[in-house]
PDB file of C-alpha atoms in Angstrom:
ATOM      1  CA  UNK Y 590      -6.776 -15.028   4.851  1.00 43.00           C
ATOM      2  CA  UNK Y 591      -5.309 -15.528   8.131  1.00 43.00           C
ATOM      3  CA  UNK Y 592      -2.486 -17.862   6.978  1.00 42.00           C
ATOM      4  CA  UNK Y 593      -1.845 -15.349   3.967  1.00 41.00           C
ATOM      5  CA  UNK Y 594      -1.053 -12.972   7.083  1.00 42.00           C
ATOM      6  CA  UNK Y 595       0.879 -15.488   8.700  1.00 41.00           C
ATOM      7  CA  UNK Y 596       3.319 -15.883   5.798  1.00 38.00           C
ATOM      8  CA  UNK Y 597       3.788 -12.824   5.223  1.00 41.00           C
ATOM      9  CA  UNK Y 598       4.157 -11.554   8.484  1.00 41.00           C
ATOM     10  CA  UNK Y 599       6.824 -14.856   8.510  1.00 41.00           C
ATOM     11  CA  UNK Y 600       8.559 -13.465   5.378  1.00 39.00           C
ATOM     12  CA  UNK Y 601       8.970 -10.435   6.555  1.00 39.00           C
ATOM     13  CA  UNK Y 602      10.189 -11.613  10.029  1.00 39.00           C
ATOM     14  CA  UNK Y 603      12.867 -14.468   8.743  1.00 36.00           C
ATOM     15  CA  UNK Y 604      14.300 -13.492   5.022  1.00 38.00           C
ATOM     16  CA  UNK Y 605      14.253  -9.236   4.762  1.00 44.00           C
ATOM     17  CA  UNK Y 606      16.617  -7.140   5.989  1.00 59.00           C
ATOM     18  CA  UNK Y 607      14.855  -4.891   7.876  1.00 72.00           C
ATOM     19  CA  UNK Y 608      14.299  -0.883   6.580  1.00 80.00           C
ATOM     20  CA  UNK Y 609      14.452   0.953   9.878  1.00 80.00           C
ATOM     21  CA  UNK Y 610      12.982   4.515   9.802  1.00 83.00           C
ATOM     22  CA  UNK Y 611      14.417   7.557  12.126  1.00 84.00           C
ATOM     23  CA  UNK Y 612      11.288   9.527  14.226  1.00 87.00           C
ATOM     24  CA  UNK Y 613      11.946  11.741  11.455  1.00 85.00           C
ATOM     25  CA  UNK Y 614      11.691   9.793   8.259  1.00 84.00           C
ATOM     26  CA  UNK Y 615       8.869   7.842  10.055  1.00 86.00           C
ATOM     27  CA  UNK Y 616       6.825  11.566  10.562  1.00 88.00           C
ATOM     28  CA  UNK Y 617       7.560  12.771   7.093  1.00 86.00           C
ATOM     29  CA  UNK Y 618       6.434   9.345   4.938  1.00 87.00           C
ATOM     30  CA  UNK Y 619       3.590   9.113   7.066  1.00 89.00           C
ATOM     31  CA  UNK Y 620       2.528  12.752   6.532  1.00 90.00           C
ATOM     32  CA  UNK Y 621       3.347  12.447   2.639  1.00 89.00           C
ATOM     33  CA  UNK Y 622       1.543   9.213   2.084  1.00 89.00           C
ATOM     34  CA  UNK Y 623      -1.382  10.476   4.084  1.00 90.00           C
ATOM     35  CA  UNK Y 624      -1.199  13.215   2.036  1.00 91.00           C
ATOM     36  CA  UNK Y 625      -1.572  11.189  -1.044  1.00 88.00           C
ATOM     37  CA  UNK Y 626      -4.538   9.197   0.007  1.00 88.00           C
ATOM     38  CA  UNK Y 627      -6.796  11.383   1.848  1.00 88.00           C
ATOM     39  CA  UNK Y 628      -5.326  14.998   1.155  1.00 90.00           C
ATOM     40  CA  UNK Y 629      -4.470  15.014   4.424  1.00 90.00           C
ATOM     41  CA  UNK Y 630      -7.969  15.700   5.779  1.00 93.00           C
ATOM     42  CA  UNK Y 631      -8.907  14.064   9.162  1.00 93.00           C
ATOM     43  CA  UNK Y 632     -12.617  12.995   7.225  1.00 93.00           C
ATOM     44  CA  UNK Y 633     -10.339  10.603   5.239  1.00 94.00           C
ATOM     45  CA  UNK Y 634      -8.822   8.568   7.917  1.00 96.00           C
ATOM     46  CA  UNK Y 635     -11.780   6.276   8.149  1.00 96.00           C
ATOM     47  CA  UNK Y 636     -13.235   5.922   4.618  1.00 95.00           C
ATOM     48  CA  UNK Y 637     -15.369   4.550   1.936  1.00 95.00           C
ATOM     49  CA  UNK Y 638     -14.528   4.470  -1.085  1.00 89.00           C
ATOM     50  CA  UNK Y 639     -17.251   4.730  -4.110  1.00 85.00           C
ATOM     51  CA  UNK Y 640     -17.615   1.330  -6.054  1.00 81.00           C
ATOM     52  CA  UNK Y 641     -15.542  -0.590  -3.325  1.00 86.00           C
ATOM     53  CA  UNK Y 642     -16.796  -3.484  -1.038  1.00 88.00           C
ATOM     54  CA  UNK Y 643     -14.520  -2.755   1.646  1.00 93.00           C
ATOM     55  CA  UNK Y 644     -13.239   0.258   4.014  1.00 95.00           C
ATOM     56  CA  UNK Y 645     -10.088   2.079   3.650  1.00 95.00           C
ATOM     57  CA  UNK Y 646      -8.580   3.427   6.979  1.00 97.00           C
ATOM     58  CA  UNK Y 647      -5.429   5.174   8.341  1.00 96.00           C
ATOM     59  CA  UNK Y 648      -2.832   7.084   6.165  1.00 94.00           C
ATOM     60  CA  UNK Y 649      -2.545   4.380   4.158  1.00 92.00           C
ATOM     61  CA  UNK Y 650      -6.089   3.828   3.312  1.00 94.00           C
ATOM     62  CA  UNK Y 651      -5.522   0.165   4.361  1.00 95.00           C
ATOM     63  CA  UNK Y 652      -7.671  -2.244   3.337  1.00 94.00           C
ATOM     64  CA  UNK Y 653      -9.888  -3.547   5.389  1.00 96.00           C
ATOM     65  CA  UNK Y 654     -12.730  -6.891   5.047  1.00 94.00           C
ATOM     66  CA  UNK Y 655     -16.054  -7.386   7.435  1.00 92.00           C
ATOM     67  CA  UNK Y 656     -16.532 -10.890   8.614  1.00 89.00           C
ATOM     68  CA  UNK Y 657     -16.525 -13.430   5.962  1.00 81.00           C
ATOM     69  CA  UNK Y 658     -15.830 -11.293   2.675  1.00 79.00           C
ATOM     70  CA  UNK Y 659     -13.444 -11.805   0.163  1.00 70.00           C
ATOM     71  CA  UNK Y 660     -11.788  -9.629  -2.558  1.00 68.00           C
ATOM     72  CA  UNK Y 661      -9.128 -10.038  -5.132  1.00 72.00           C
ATOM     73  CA  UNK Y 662      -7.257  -7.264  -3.043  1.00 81.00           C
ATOM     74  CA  UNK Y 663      -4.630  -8.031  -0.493  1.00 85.00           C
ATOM     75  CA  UNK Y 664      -6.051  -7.237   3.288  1.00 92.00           C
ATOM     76  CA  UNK Y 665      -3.775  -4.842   4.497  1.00 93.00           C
ATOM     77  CA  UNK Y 666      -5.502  -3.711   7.711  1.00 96.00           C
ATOM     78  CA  UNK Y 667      -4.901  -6.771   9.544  1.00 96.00           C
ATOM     79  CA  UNK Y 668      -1.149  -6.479   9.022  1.00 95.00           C
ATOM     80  CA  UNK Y 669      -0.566  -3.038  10.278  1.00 96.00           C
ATOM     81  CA  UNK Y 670      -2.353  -4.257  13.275  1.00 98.00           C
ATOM     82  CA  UNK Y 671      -0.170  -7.190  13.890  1.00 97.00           C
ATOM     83  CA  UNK Y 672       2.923  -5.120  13.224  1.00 95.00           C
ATOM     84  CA  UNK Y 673       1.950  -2.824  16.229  1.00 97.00           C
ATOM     85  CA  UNK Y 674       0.487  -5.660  18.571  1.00 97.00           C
ATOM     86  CA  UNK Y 675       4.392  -6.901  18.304  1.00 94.00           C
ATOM     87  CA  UNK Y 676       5.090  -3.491  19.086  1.00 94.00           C
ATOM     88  CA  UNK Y 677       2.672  -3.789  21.891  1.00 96.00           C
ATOM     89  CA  UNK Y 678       0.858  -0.354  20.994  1.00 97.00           C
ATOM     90  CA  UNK Y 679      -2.151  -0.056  22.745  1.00 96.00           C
ATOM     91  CA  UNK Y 680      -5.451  -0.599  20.752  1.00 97.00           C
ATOM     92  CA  UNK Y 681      -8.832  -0.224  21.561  1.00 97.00           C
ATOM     93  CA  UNK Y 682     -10.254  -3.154  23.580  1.00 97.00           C
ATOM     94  CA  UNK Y 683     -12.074  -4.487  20.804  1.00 97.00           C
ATOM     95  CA  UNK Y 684      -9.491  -3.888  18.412  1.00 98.00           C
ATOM     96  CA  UNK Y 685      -6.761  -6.376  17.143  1.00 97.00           C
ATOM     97  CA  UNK Y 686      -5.487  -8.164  14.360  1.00 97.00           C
ATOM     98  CA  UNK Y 687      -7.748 -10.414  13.709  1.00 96.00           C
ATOM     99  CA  UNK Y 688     -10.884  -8.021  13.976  1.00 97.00           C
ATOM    100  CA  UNK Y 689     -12.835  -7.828  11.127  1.00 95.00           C
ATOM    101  CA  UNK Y 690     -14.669  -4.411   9.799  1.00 96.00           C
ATOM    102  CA  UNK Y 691     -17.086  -4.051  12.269  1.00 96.00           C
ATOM    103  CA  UNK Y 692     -19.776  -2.787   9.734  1.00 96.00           C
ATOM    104  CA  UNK Y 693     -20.518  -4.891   6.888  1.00 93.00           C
ATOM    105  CA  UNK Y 694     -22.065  -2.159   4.324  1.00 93.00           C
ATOM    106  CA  UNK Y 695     -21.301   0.822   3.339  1.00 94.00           C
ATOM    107  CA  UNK Y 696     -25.005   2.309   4.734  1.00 95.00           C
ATOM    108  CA  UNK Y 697     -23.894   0.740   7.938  1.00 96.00           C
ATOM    109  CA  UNK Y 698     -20.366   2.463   7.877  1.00 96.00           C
ATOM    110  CA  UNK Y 699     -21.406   6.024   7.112  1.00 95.00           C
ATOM    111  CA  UNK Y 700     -24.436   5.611  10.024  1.00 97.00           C
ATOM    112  CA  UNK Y 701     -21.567   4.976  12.220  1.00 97.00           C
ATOM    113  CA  UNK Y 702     -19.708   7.460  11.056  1.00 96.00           C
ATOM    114  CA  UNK Y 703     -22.802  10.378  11.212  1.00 96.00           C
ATOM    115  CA  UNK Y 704     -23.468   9.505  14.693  1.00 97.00           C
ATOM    116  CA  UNK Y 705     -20.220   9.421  15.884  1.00 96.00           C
ATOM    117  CA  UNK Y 706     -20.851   5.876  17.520  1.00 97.00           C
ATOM    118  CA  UNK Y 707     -18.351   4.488  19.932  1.00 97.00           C
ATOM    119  CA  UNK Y 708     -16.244   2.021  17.471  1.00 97.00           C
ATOM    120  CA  UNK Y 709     -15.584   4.453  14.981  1.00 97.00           C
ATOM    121  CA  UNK Y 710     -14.652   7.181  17.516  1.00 98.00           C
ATOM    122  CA  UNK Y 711     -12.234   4.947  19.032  1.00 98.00           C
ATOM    123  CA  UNK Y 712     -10.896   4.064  15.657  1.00 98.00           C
ATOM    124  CA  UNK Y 713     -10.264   7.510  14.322  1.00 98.00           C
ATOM    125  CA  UNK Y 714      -8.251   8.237  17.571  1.00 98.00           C
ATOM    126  CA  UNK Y 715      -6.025   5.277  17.839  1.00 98.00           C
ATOM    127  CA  UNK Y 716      -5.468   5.945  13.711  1.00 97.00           C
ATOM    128  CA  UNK Y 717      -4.843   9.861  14.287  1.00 96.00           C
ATOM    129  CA  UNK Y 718      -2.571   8.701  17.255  1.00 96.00           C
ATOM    130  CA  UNK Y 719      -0.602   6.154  15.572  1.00 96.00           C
ATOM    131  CA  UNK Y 720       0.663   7.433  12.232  1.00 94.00           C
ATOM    132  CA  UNK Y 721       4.574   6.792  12.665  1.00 93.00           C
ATOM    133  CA  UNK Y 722       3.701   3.630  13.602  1.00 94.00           C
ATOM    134  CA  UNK Y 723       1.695   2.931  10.430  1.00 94.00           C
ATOM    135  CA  UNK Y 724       4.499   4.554   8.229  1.00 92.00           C
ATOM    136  CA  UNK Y 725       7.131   2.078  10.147  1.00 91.00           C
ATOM    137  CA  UNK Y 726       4.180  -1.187   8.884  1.00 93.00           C
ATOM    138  CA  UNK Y 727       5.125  -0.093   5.735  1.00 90.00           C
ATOM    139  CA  UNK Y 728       8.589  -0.226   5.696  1.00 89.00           C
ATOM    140  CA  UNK Y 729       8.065  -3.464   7.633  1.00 89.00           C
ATOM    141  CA  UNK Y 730       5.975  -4.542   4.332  1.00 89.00           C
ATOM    142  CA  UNK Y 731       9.171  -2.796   2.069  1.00 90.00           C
ATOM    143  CA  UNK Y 732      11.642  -4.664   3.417  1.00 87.00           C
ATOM    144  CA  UNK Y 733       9.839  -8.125   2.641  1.00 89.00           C
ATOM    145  CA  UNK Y 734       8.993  -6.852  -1.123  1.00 93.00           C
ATOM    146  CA  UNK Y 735      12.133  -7.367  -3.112  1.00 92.00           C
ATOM    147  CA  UNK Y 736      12.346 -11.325  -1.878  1.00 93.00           C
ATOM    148  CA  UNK Y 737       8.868 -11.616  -2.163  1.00 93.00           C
ATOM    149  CA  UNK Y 738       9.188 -10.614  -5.562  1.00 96.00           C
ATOM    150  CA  UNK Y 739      12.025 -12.747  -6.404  1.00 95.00           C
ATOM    151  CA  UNK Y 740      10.323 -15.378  -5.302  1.00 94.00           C
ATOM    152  CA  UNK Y 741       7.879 -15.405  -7.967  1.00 95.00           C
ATOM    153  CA  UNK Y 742      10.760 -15.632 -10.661  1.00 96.00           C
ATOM    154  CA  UNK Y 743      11.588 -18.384 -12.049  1.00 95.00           C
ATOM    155  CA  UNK Y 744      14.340 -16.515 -14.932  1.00 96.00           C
ATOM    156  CA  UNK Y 745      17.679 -15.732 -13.051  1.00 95.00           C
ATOM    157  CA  UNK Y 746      18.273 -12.647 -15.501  1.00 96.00           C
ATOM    158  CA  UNK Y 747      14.625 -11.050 -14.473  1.00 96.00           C
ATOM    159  CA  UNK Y 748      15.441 -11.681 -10.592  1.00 96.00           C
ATOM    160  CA  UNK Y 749      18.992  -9.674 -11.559  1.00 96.00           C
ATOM    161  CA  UNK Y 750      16.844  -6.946 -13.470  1.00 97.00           C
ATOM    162  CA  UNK Y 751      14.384  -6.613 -10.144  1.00 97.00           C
ATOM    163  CA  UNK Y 752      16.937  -6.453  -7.433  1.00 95.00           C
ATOM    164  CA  UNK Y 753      18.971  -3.851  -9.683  1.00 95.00           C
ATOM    165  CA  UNK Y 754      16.288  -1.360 -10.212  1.00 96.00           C
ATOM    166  CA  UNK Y 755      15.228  -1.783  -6.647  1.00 96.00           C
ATOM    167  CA  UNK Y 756      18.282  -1.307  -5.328  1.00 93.00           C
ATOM    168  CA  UNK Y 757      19.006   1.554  -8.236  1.00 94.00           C
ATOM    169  CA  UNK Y 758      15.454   3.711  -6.978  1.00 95.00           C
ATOM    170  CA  UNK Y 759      16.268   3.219  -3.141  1.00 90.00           C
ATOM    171  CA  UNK Y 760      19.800   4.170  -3.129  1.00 89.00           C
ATOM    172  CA  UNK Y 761      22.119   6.951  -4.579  1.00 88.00           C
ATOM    173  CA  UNK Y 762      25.079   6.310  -7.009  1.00 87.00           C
ATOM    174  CA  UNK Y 763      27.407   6.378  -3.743  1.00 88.00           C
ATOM    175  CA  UNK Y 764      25.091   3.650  -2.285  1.00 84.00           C
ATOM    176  CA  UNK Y 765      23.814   6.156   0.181  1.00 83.00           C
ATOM    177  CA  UNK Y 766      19.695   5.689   0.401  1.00 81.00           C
ATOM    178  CA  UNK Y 767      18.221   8.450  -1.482  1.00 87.00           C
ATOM    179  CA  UNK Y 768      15.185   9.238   0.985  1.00 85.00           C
ATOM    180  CA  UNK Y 769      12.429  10.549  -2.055  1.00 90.00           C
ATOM    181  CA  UNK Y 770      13.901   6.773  -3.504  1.00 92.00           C
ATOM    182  CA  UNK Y 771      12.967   5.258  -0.179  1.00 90.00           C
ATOM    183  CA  UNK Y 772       9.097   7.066  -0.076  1.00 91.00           C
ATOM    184  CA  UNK Y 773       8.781   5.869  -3.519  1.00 95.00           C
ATOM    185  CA  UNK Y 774       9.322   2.558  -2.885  1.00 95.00           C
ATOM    186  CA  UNK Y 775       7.191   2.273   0.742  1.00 91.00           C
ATOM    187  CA  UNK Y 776       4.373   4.711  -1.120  1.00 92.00           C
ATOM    188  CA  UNK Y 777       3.853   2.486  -4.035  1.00 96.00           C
ATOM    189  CA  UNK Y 778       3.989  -0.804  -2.434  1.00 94.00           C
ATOM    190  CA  UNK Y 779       1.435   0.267  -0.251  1.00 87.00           C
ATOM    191  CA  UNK Y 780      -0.435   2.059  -2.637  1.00 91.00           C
ATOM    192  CA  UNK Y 781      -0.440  -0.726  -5.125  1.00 95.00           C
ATOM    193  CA  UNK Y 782       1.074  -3.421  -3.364  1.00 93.00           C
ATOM    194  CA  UNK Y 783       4.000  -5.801  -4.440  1.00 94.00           C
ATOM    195  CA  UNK Y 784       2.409  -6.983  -7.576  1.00 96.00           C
ATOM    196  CA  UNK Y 785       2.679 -10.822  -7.043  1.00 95.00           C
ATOM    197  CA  UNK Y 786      -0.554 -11.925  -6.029  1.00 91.00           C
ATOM    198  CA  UNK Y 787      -2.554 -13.566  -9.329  1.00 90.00           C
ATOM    199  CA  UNK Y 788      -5.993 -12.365  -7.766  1.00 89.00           C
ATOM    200  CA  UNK Y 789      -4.697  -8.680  -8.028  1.00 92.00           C
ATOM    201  CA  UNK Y 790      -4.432  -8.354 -11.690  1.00 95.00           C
ATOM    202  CA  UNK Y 791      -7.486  -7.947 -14.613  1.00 96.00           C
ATOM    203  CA  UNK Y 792      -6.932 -10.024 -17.508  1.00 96.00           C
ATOM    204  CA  UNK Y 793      -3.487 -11.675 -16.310  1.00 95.00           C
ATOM    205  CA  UNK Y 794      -1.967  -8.574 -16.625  1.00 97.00           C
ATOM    206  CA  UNK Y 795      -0.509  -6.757 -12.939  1.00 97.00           C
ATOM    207  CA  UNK Y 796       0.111  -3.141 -11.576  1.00 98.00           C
ATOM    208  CA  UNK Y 797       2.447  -3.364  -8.477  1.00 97.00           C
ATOM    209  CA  UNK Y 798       5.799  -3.004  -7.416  1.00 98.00           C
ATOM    210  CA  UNK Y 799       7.276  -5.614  -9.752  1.00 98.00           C
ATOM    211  CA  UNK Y 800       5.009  -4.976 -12.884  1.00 98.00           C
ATOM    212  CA  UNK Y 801       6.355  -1.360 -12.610  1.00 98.00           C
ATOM    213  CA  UNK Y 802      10.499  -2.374 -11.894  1.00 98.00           C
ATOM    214  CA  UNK Y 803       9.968  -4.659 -14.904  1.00 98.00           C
ATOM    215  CA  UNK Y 804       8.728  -2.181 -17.482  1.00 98.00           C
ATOM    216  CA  UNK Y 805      11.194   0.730 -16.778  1.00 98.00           C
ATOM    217  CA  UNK Y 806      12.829   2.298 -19.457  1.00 98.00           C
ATOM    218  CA  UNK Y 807      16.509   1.533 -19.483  1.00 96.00           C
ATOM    219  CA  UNK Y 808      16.942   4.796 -20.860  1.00 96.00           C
ATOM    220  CA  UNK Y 809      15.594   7.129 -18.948  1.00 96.00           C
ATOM    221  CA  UNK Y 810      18.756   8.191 -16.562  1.00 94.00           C
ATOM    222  CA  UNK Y 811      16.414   9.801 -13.858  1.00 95.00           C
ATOM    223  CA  UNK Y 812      15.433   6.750 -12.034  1.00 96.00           C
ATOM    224  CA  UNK Y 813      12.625   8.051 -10.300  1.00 97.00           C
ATOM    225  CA  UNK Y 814      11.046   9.557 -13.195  1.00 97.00           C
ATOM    226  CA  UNK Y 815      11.583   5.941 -15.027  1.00 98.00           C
ATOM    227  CA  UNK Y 816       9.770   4.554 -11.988  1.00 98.00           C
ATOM    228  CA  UNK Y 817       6.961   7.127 -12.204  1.00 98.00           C
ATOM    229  CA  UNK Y 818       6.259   6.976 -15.668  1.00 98.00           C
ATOM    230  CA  UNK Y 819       6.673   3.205 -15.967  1.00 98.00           C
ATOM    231  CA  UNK Y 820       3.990   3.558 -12.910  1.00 98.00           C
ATOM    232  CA  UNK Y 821       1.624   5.551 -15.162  1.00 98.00           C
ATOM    233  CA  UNK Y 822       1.381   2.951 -17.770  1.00 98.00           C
ATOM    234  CA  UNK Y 823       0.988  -0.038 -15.411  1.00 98.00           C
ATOM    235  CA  UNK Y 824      -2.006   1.801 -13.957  1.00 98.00           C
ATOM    236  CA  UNK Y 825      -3.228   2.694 -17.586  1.00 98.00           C
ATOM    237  CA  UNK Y 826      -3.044  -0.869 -18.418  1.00 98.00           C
ATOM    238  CA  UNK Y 827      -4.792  -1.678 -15.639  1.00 98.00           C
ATOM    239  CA  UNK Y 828      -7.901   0.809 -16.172  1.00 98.00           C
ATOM    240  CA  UNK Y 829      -7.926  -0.874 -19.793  1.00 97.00           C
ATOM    241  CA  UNK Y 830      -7.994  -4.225 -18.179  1.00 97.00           C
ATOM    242  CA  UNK Y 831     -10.802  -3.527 -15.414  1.00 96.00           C
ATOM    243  CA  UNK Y 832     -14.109  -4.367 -15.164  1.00 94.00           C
ATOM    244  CA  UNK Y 833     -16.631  -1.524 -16.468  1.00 93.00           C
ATOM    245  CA  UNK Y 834     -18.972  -1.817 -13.574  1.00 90.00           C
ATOM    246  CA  UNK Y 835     -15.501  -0.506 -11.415  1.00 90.00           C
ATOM    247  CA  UNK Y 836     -15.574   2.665 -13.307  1.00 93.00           C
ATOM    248  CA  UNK Y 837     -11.584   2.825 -12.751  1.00 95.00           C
ATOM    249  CA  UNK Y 838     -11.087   5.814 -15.497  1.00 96.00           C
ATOM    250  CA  UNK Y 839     -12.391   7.924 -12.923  1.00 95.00           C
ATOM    251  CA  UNK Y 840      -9.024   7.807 -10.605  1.00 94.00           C
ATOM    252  CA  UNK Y 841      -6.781   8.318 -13.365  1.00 97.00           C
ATOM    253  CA  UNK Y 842      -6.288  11.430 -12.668  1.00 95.00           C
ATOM    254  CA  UNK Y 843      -5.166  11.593  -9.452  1.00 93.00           C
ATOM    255  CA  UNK Y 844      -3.234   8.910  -9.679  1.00 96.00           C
ATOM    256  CA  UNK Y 845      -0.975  10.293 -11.936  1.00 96.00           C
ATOM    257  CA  UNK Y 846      -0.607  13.744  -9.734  1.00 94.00           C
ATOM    258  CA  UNK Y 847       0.784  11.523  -7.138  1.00 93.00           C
ATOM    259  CA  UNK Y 848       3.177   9.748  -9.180  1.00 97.00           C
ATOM    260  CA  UNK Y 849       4.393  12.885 -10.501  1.00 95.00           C
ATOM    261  CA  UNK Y 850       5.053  13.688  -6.888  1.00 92.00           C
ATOM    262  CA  UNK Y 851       7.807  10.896  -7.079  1.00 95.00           C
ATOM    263  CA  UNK Y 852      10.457  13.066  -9.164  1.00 95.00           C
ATOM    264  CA  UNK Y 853       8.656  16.853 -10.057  1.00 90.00           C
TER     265      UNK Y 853
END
């Protein structure tokens, strides 16, 4: 896990060009996407999820391991908190990047959480505290997404297909960046991720970033609504695909209200 961190953190340092976000984009993506995963609500900024083996904190709902687990998922947590010890933002003392969870079940987590015990306390603060600087990890992790991706193919026409629609969701016709474009992109990659690790897909079959730039209909002249409903059947495909002990058909729901937030 830790040198998955390191090259990404590497990628992202060496090969992107760098999406820089005003106070003011920085506030409002951070506020959206918070809105998105927790409704906003301070009792979701250190979380839980039903059927998951791992926590989901800040406005992301980054993921987040205890000591010596493992998950198909990508481990977000650990990122954001490297991208602000660069920053030097101050942390807890027991807090940095390579902290893991500090409860390893879910009993143990909401215990901590009831009581109000010290860690989690600390936690909630420093994540209330530090949302700009979350929404700026993000489009840290954006900017390192479209090479990332074009890494992983091998066909030059499909890396020319990618790069377009990126490019054709983040920007205006003028070439301007279209700023709903720009939360699109930074709120799906982190709410689905970049779609080229193998362990995050069911049946060989994917759901991020690039799954969803590949299957958008050529069509459809509204580019975020292309991106939004090629989204919805990514995610569909992935419910299909997922294990029946996950019981995925249950977020289906609102998942779709908040892609419909990309172009309604």
């Amino acid at each position: 896990m830790r040198f998955i961190l390191f090259f990404i953190l590497s990628v992202m340092a060496l090969f992107a060009t760098e999406i820089k976000l005003t106070d003011k984009q920085a506030n409002f993506i951070a506020q959206k996407v918070w809105q998105n995963e927790g409704a906003g609500l301070d009792k979701y900024l250190v979380h839980w999820n039903d059927g998951e083996d791992f926590a989901s904190v800040g406005i992301g709902h980054f993921i987040w391991f205890s000591k010596g687990h493992t998950e198909r998922f990508r481990e977000v947590f650990p990122m954001v908190l490297a991208s602000m010890e660069e920053k030097g933002v101050k942390m807890p003392s027991w807090l940095n990047s390579k902290t893991p969870l500090p409860w390893n079940t879910k009993a143990e987590f909401y215990a901590a959480k009831k009581a109000k015990s010290k860690k989690y306390t600390e936690l909630f603060t420093f994540l209330k505290s530090t949302m700009p600087e979350q929404a700026e990890f993000m489009a840290q992790r954006l900017s390192a997404a479209l090479p990332q991706m074009l890494e992983t193919i091998d066909e030059p026409e499909k890396q020319k297909l990618i790069k377009k629609r990126f490019y054709e969701v983040m920007h205006n016709k003028d070439g301007s960046v279209n700023e709903r474009g720009l939360y699109v992109l930074l709120d799906y990659t982190n709410f689905k991720g970049e779609g080229t690790l193998k362990s995050e897909r069911y049946n060989g079959q994917g759901w991020g970033l690039l799954q969803v730039l590949e299957h958008m209909d050529p069509k459809e002249v509204n580019q975020l609504k292309a991106f939004a409903e090629s989204a919805k059947a990514m995610l569909s495909r992935r419910i299909k695909n997922s294990p029946p002990a996950r019981g995925e058909e249950r977020w289906r729901k609102g998942w779709n209200v908040r892609l419909d937030t990309y172009w309604k």
